Amino acid sequence: KGCGVDTREFPYTPEPPGPPLVLFPARIIGDKGVREFVTAARILKAEGINATFRLLGRTDPDNPTNVPESEVRAWEAEGIVEWRGFSTEMPIELALAHVVCMPSYREGLPRVLIEAASIGRAIVTTDVPGCREVVRDGDNGFLVPVRDPVKLAMALKRLIEDAKLRRDMGARGRARVMQEFSVEGFVADSLGVYRDLLPEANGA
């Protein structure tokens, strides 16, 4: 669980109006699946899907899988994605999205996906440890194979085209966060452990 997510800081928020926005909220590095995200966006744009694909994160020159800024700017020039860079306003950025997507190659427990679920967003991510702890396939989002932009595009297309499915998945994601990943629950669990370890605290 890590330290949990403050569900008051990331409150359940209805989708905004307008064409769907698909958000990639991670560092712009290969291991986060950014190239697969861009390829999936390119596939969907070629099909005439009306959606915006946004990158939200910084490049990381110290990471061996860093994507150079020149490559990101070329994607922008192609009209496939828009790049917003790093943001300190994640509750707002996530609430602006309709779908959150992070097709990472590997993760610990991805906090940003818990935050996205807390706000009530359907998620598309990869079927790897960490990500599948947050997303149950077909329940609060979709899990796709690593390095598979075609299946990624298919999952995104389903959510882009089905607002009710997005809302239902988002509501289930919020409920799951409240049950399993909230900071309030983490504090209660921690206090329970301390009480068990320190019986004198109970007057023993």
Tab-separated table of C-alpha atoms in Angstrom:
chain	number	residue	atom	x	y	z
A	1	LYS	CA	0.000	0.000	0.000
A	2	GLY	CA	2.900	2.399	0.518
A	3	CYS	CA	1.580	5.269	2.611
A	4	GLY	CA	-1.784	5.379	0.868
A	5	VAL	CA	-3.392	8.189	-1.101
A	6	ASP	CA	-5.259	11.090	0.480
A	7	THR	CA	-8.698	10.628	-1.039
A	8	ARG	CA	-9.637	14.180	-0.027
A	9	GLU	CA	-6.752	15.575	-2.065
A	10	PHE	CA	-7.837	13.353	-4.967
A	11	PRO	CA	-11.642	13.505	-4.694
A	12	TYR	CA	-14.055	11.705	-6.969
A	13	THR	CA	-14.667	14.136	-9.837
A	14	PRO	CA	-17.131	13.803	-12.743
A	15	GLU	CA	-15.651	13.809	-16.240
A	16	PRO	CA	-15.343	17.214	-17.910
A	17	PRO	CA	-17.355	17.887	-21.075
A	18	GLY	CA	-15.824	17.718	-24.516
A	19	PRO	CA	-13.938	15.131	-26.588
A	20	PRO	CA	-12.104	12.508	-24.506
A	21	LEU	CA	-8.643	13.313	-23.198
A	22	VAL	CA	-6.291	10.360	-22.719
A	23	LEU	CA	-3.531	11.206	-20.253
A	24	PHE	CA	-0.075	9.626	-19.939
A	25	PRO	CA	1.090	10.825	-16.475
A	26	ALA	CA	4.690	9.651	-16.164
A	27	ARG	CA	8.287	10.454	-16.956
A	28	ILE	CA	8.995	10.488	-20.685
A	29	ILE	CA	11.143	7.358	-20.715
A	30	GLY	CA	10.925	4.146	-22.680
A	31	ASP	CA	10.342	1.962	-19.639
A	32	LYS	CA	7.076	3.794	-18.901
A	33	GLY	CA	5.763	2.729	-22.301
A	34	VAL	CA	5.637	6.202	-23.799
A	35	ARG	CA	6.504	5.015	-27.307
A	36	GLU	CA	3.724	2.422	-27.178
A	37	PHE	CA	1.356	5.164	-26.010
A	38	VAL	CA	2.349	7.365	-28.945
A	39	THR	CA	2.044	4.477	-31.413
A	40	ALA	CA	-1.430	3.647	-30.058
A	41	ALA	CA	-2.405	7.303	-30.395
A	42	ARG	CA	-1.129	7.302	-33.982
A	43	ILE	CA	-3.225	4.188	-34.763
A	44	LEU	CA	-6.369	5.746	-33.304
A	45	LYS	CA	-5.821	9.105	-34.995
A	46	ALA	CA	-5.450	7.276	-38.317
A	47	GLU	CA	-8.838	5.632	-37.645
A	48	GLY	CA	-10.391	9.055	-37.171
A	49	ILE	CA	-10.946	8.669	-33.416
A	50	ASN	CA	-11.780	12.050	-31.892
A	51	ALA	CA	-9.612	12.248	-28.781
A	52	THR	CA	-6.666	14.187	-27.400
A	53	PHE	CA	-3.562	12.337	-26.236
A	54	ARG	CA	-1.513	14.211	-23.651
A	55	LEU	CA	1.916	13.517	-22.171
A	56	LEU	CA	2.341	14.849	-18.651
A	57	GLY	CA	5.847	14.415	-17.344
A	58	ARG	CA	9.461	15.397	-17.733
A	59	THR	CA	12.221	13.768	-19.666
A	60	ASP	CA	14.903	12.063	-17.564
A	61	PRO	CA	18.357	12.331	-19.160
A	62	ASP	CA	19.894	10.233	-16.363
A	63	ASN	CA	17.655	7.271	-17.220
A	64	PRO	CA	19.070	4.866	-19.819
A	65	THR	CA	15.654	4.673	-21.543
A	66	ASN	CA	15.153	8.452	-21.636
A	67	VAL	CA	13.354	9.806	-24.709
A	68	PRO	CA	15.163	12.894	-26.023
A	69	GLU	CA	13.183	16.113	-26.154
A	70	SER	CA	13.718	16.288	-29.909
A	71	GLU	CA	11.751	13.046	-30.328
A	72	VAL	CA	8.900	14.329	-28.155
A	73	ARG	CA	8.786	17.589	-30.134
A	74	ALA	CA	8.607	15.562	-33.353
A	75	TRP	CA	5.553	13.706	-32.001
A	76	GLU	CA	3.962	17.058	-31.214
A	77	ALA	CA	4.766	18.396	-34.686
A	78	GLU	CA	3.158	15.299	-36.178
A	79	GLY	CA	-0.027	16.208	-34.314
A	80	ILE	CA	-0.204	12.901	-32.450
A	81	VAL	CA	0.251	14.074	-28.864
A	82	GLU	CA	0.565	17.236	-26.840
A	83	TRP	CA	3.235	17.530	-24.157
A	84	ARG	CA	2.543	19.469	-20.991
A	85	GLY	CA	5.809	18.738	-19.158
A	86	PHE	CA	6.015	18.309	-15.396
A	87	SER	CA	3.082	19.371	-13.224
A	88	THR	CA	2.684	19.902	-9.484
A	89	GLU	CA	-1.124	20.010	-9.873
A	90	MET	CA	-1.868	16.332	-10.309
A	91	PRO	CA	-5.418	16.412	-8.873
A	92	ILE	CA	-6.363	19.002	-11.492
A	93	GLU	CA	-4.509	17.313	-14.353
A	94	LEU	CA	-6.066	13.916	-13.621
A	95	ALA	CA	-9.539	15.429	-13.277
A	96	LEU	CA	-9.202	16.961	-16.764
A	97	ALA	CA	-8.671	13.491	-18.245
A	98	HIS	CA	-11.282	10.971	-19.336
A	99	VAL	CA	-8.889	8.005	-19.460
A	100	VAL	CA	-5.508	7.542	-17.763
A	101	CYS	CA	-2.957	5.357	-19.514
A	102	MET	CA	0.481	4.165	-18.413
A	103	PRO	CA	1.713	1.119	-20.376
A	104	SER	CA	4.793	0.651	-18.209
A	105	TYR	CA	7.230	-2.235	-18.592
A	106	ARG	CA	7.605	-2.634	-14.819
A	107	GLU	CA	6.430	-0.896	-11.661
A	108	GLY	CA	6.516	-1.014	-7.898
A	109	LEU	CA	3.095	0.219	-6.822
A	110	PRO	CA	2.313	3.097	-9.199
A	111	ARG	CA	0.998	5.919	-7.043
A	112	VAL	CA	-0.287	7.943	-9.983
A	113	LEU	CA	-2.613	5.108	-10.980
A	114	ILE	CA	-4.034	5.002	-7.454
A	115	GLU	CA	-4.527	8.767	-7.646
A	116	ALA	CA	-6.283	8.396	-11.014
A	117	ALA	CA	-8.582	5.722	-9.621
A	118	SER	CA	-9.312	7.905	-6.581
A	119	ILE	CA	-10.535	10.682	-8.870
A	120	GLY	CA	-12.714	8.154	-10.680
A	121	ARG	CA	-10.897	7.595	-13.927
A	122	ALA	CA	-10.837	4.387	-15.940
A	123	ILE	CA	-7.256	3.215	-16.448
A	124	VAL	CA	-5.413	1.344	-19.184
A	125	THR	CA	-2.120	-0.111	-18.029
A	126	THR	CA	0.035	-3.192	-18.504
A	127	ASP	CA	-0.391	-6.615	-16.977
A	128	VAL	CA	2.696	-6.423	-14.765
A	129	PRO	CA	3.200	-6.567	-10.993
A	130	GLY	CA	2.290	-3.275	-9.357
A	131	CYS	CA	-0.053	-2.151	-12.130
A	132	ARG	CA	-2.308	-5.161	-11.719
A	133	GLU	CA	-2.434	-4.489	-7.981
A	134	VAL	CA	-4.287	-1.261	-8.817
A	135	VAL	CA	-6.271	-2.282	-11.906
A	136	ARG	CA	-8.420	-5.381	-12.209
A	137	ASP	CA	-8.895	-6.142	-15.882
A	138	GLY	CA	-12.425	-5.346	-16.973
A	139	ASP	CA	-13.355	-3.947	-13.553
A	140	ASN	CA	-11.787	-0.513	-13.065
A	141	GLY	CA	-9.796	-0.518	-16.290
A	142	PHE	CA	-8.006	-2.736	-18.773
A	143	LEU	CA	-4.699	-4.591	-18.569
A	144	VAL	CA	-2.797	-5.084	-21.812
A	145	PRO	CA	0.441	-6.932	-22.634
A	146	VAL	CA	3.728	-5.085	-22.338
A	147	ARG	CA	5.090	-3.575	-25.586
A	148	ASP	CA	1.837	-4.170	-27.511
A	149	PRO	CA	0.605	-0.860	-28.950
A	150	VAL	CA	-2.109	-2.544	-31.029
A	151	LYS	CA	-3.854	-4.072	-28.010
A	152	LEU	CA	-3.240	-0.827	-26.145
A	153	ALA	CA	-5.021	1.062	-28.920
A	154	MET	CA	-7.922	-1.409	-28.830
A	155	ALA	CA	-8.386	-0.941	-25.076
A	156	LEU	CA	-8.184	2.836	-25.356
A	157	LYS	CA	-10.679	2.834	-28.227
A	158	ARG	CA	-13.243	0.967	-26.115
A	159	LEU	CA	-13.037	3.574	-23.387
A	160	ILE	CA	-12.886	6.575	-25.701
A	161	GLU	CA	-16.079	5.435	-27.420
A	162	ASP	CA	-18.047	4.321	-24.343
A	163	ALA	CA	-18.653	7.043	-21.758
A	164	LYS	CA	-20.830	4.795	-19.586
A	165	LEU	CA	-18.105	2.149	-19.420
A	166	ARG	CA	-15.619	4.846	-18.377
A	167	ARG	CA	-17.928	6.131	-15.650
A	168	ASP	CA	-18.704	2.667	-14.322
A	169	MET	CA	-15.034	1.686	-14.239
A	170	GLY	CA	-14.125	4.997	-12.633
A	171	ALA	CA	-16.700	4.517	-9.882
A	172	ARG	CA	-15.398	1.014	-9.154
A	173	GLY	CA	-11.840	2.356	-9.087
A	174	ARG	CA	-12.791	5.009	-6.533
A	175	ALA	CA	-14.485	2.394	-4.357
A	176	ARG	CA	-11.401	0.187	-4.533
A	177	VAL	CA	-9.116	3.025	-3.492
A	178	MET	CA	-11.366	3.841	-0.539
A	179	GLN	CA	-11.242	0.204	0.534
A	180	GLU	CA	-7.610	-0.667	-0.145
A	181	PHE	CA	-5.401	2.356	-0.783
A	182	SER	CA	-6.665	5.336	1.228
A	183	VAL	CA	-4.274	7.081	3.614
A	184	GLU	CA	-7.025	6.947	6.225
A	185	GLY	CA	-7.084	3.174	5.959
A	186	PHE	CA	-3.296	3.032	6.091
A	187	VAL	CA	-3.257	5.075	9.308
A	188	ALA	CA	-5.918	2.860	10.887
A	189	ASP	CA	-3.994	-0.292	9.895
A	190	SER	CA	-0.735	1.160	11.254
A	191	LEU	CA	-2.325	2.094	14.559
A	192	GLY	CA	-3.711	-1.432	14.801
A	193	VAL	CA	-0.216	-2.880	14.348
A	194	TYR	CA	1.184	-0.572	17.039
A	195	ARG	CA	-1.601	-1.598	19.419
A	196	ASP	CA	-0.779	-5.255	18.820
A	197	LEU	CA	2.923	-4.674	19.366
A	198	LEU	CA	2.479	-2.459	22.409
A	199	PRO	CA	-0.072	-4.118	24.667
A	200	GLU	CA	0.728	-1.597	27.394
A	201	ALA	CA	-0.892	1.007	25.158
A	202	ASN	CA	-4.129	-0.863	25.762
A	203	GLY	CA	-3.651	-0.683	29.483
A	204	ALA	CA	-2.172	-4.180	29.774
